[in-house]
PDB file of C-alpha atoms in Angstrom:
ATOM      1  CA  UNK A   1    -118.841 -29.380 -53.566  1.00 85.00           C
ATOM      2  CA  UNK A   2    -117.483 -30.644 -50.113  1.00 87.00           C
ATOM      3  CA  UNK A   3    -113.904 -30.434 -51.736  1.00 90.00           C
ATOM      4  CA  UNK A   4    -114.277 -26.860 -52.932  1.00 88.00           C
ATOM      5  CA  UNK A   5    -115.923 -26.324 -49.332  1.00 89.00           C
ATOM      6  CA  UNK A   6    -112.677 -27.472 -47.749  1.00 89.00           C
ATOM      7  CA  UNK A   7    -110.446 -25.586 -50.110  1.00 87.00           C
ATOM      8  CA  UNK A   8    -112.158 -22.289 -48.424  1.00 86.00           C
ATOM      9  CA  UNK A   9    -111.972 -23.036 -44.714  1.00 84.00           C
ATOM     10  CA  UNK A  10    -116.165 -23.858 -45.150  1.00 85.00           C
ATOM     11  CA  UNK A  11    -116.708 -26.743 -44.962  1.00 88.00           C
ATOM     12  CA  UNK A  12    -116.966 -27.336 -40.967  1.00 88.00           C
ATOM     13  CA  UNK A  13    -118.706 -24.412 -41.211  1.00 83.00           C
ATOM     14  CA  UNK A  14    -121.418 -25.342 -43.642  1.00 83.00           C
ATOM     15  CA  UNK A  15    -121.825 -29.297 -42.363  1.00 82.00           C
ATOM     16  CA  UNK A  16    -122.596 -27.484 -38.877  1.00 82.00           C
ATOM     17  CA  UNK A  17    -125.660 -26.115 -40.426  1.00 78.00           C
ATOM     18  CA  UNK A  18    -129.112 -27.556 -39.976  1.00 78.00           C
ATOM     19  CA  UNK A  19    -129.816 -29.106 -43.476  1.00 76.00           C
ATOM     20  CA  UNK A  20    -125.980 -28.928 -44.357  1.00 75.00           C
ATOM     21  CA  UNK A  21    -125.712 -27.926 -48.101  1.00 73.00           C
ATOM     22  CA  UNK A  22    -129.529 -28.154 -48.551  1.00 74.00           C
ATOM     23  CA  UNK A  23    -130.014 -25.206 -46.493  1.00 69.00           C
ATOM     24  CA  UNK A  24    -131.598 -22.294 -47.153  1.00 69.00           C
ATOM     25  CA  UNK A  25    -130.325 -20.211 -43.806  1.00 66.00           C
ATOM     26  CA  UNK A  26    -127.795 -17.736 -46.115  1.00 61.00           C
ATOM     27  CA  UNK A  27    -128.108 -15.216 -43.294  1.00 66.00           C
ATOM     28  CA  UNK A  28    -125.982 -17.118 -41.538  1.00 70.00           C
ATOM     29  CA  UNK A  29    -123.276 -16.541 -43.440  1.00 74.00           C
ATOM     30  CA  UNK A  30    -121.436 -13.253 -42.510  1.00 74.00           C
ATOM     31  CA  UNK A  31    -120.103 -10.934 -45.215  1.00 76.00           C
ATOM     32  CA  UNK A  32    -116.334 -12.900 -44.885  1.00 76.00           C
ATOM     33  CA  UNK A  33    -117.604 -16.350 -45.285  1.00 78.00           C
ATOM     34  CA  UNK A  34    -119.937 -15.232 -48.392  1.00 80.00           C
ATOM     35  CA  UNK A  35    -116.261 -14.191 -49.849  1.00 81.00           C
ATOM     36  CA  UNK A  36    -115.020 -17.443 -49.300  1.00 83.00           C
ATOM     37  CA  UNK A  37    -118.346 -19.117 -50.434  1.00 85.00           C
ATOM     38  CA  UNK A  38    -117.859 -17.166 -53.878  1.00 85.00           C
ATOM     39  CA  UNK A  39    -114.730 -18.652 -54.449  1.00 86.00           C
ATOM     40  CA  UNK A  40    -115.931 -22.172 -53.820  1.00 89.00           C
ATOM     41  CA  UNK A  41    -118.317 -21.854 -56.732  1.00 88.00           C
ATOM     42  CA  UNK A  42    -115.697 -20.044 -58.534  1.00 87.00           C
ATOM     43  CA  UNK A  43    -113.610 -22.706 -58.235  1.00 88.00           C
ATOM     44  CA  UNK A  44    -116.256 -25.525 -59.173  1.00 89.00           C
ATOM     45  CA  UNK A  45    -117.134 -23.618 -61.832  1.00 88.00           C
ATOM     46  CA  UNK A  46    -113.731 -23.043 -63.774  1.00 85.00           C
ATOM     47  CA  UNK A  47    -113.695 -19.651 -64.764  1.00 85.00           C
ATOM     48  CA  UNK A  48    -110.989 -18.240 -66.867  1.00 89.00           C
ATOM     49  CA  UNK A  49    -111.449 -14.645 -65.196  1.00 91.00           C
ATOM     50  CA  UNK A  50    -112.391 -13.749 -62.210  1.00 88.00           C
ATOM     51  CA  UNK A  51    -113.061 -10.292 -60.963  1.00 87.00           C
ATOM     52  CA  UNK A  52    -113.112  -9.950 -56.544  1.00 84.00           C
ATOM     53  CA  UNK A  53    -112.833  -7.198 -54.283  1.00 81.00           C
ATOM     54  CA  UNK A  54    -110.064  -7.766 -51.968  1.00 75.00           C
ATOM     55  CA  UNK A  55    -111.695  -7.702 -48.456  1.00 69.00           C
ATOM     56  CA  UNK A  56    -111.022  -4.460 -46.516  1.00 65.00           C
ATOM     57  CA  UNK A  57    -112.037  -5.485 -43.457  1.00 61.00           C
ATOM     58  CA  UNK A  58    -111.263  -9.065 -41.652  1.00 62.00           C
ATOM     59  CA  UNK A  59    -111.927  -9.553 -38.365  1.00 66.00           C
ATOM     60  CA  UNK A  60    -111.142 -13.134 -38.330  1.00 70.00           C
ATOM     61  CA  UNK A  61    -107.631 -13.736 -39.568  1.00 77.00           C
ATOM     62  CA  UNK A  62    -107.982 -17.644 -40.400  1.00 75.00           C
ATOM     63  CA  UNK A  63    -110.986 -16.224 -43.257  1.00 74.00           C
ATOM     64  CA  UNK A  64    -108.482 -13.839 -44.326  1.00 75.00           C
ATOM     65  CA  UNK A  65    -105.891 -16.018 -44.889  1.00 80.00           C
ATOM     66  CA  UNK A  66    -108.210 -18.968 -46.409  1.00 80.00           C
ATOM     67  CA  UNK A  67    -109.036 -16.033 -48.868  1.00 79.00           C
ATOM     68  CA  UNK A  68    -105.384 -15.220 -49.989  1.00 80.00           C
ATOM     69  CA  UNK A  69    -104.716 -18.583 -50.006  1.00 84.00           C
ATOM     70  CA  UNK A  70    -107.415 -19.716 -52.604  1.00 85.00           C
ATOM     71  CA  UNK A  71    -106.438 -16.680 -55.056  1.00 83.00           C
ATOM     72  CA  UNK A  72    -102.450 -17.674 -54.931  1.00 83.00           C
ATOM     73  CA  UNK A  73    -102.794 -21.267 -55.174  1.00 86.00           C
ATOM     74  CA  UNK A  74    -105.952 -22.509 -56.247  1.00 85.00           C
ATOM     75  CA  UNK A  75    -106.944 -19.950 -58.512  1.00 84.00           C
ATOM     76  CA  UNK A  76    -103.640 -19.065 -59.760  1.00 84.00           C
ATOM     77  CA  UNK A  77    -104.133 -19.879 -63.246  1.00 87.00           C
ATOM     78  CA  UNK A  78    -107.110 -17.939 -64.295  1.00 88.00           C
ATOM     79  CA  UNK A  79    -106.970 -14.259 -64.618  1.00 89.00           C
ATOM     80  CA  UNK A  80    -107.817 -12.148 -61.393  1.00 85.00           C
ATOM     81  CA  UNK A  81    -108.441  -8.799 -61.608  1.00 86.00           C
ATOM     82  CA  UNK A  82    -108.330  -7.578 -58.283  1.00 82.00           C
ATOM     83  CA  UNK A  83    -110.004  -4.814 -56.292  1.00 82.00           C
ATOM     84  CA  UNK A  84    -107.418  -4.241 -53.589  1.00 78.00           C
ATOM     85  CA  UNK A  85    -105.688  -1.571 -51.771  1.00 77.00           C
ATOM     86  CA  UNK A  86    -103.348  -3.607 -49.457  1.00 75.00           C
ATOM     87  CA  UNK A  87     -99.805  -3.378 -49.915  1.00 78.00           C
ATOM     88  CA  UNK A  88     -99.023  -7.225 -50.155  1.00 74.00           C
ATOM     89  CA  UNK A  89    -102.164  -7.563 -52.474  1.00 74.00           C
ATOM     90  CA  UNK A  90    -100.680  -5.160 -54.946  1.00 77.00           C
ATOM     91  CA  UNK A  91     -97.261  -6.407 -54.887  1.00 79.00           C
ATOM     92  CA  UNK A  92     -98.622 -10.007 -55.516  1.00 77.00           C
ATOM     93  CA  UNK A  93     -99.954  -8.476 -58.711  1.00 79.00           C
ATOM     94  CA  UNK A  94     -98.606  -8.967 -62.440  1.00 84.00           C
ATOM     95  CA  UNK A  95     -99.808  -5.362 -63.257  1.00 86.00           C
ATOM     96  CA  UNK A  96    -101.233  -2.412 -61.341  1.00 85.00           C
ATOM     97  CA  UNK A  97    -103.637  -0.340 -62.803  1.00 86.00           C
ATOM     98  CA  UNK A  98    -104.686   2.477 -60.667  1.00 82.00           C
ATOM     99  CA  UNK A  99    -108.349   3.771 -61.041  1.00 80.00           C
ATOM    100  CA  UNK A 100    -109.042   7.386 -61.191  1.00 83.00           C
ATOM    101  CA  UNK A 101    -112.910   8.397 -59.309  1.00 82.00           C
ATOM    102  CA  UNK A 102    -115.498   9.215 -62.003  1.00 70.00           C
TER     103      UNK A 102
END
């Protein structure tokens, strides 16, 4: 758990917490570092697919970049289907499939 903690830029983060892993304080978690705490357990728990919504707003850079990081290289061989609109997260893509409202 620590390891897949580290892999997301948590890990500080979480051992700062009173009770560490056994804590039950997930409010303290803003909506970036629940992103990143998703892919942890995605990546403990070997999935073969994966579906995430790229984030649309980062205000912290380092979270942002722990996030792309974790889908290109430590998730890179399961299938992602991505929810993105970013240029760079589109071009990273295999395929493109745009979504029409309704």
């Amino acid at each position: 758990m620590w390891e897949a903690l580290a892999t997301v830029s948590l890990k500080d983060y979480v051992s700062e917490l009173p009770g560490g892993l056994q804590s039950d304080d997930v409010y303290s978690f803003d909506r970036e570092s629940r992103r990143l705490l998703y892919l942890a357990m995605m990546i403990l728990n070997g999935f073969n697919i994966i579906v995430v919504e790229e984030p649309k707003v980062i205000s912290n850079t380092e979270l942002l970049n722990a996030f792309t990081k974790v889908l290109d290289e430590d998730l890179s061989s399961t299938t992602r289907i991505v929810i993105g609109q970013r240029s760079d997260t589109l071009l990273s893509c295999e395929q493109v499939s745009p979504l029409k409202p309704g």
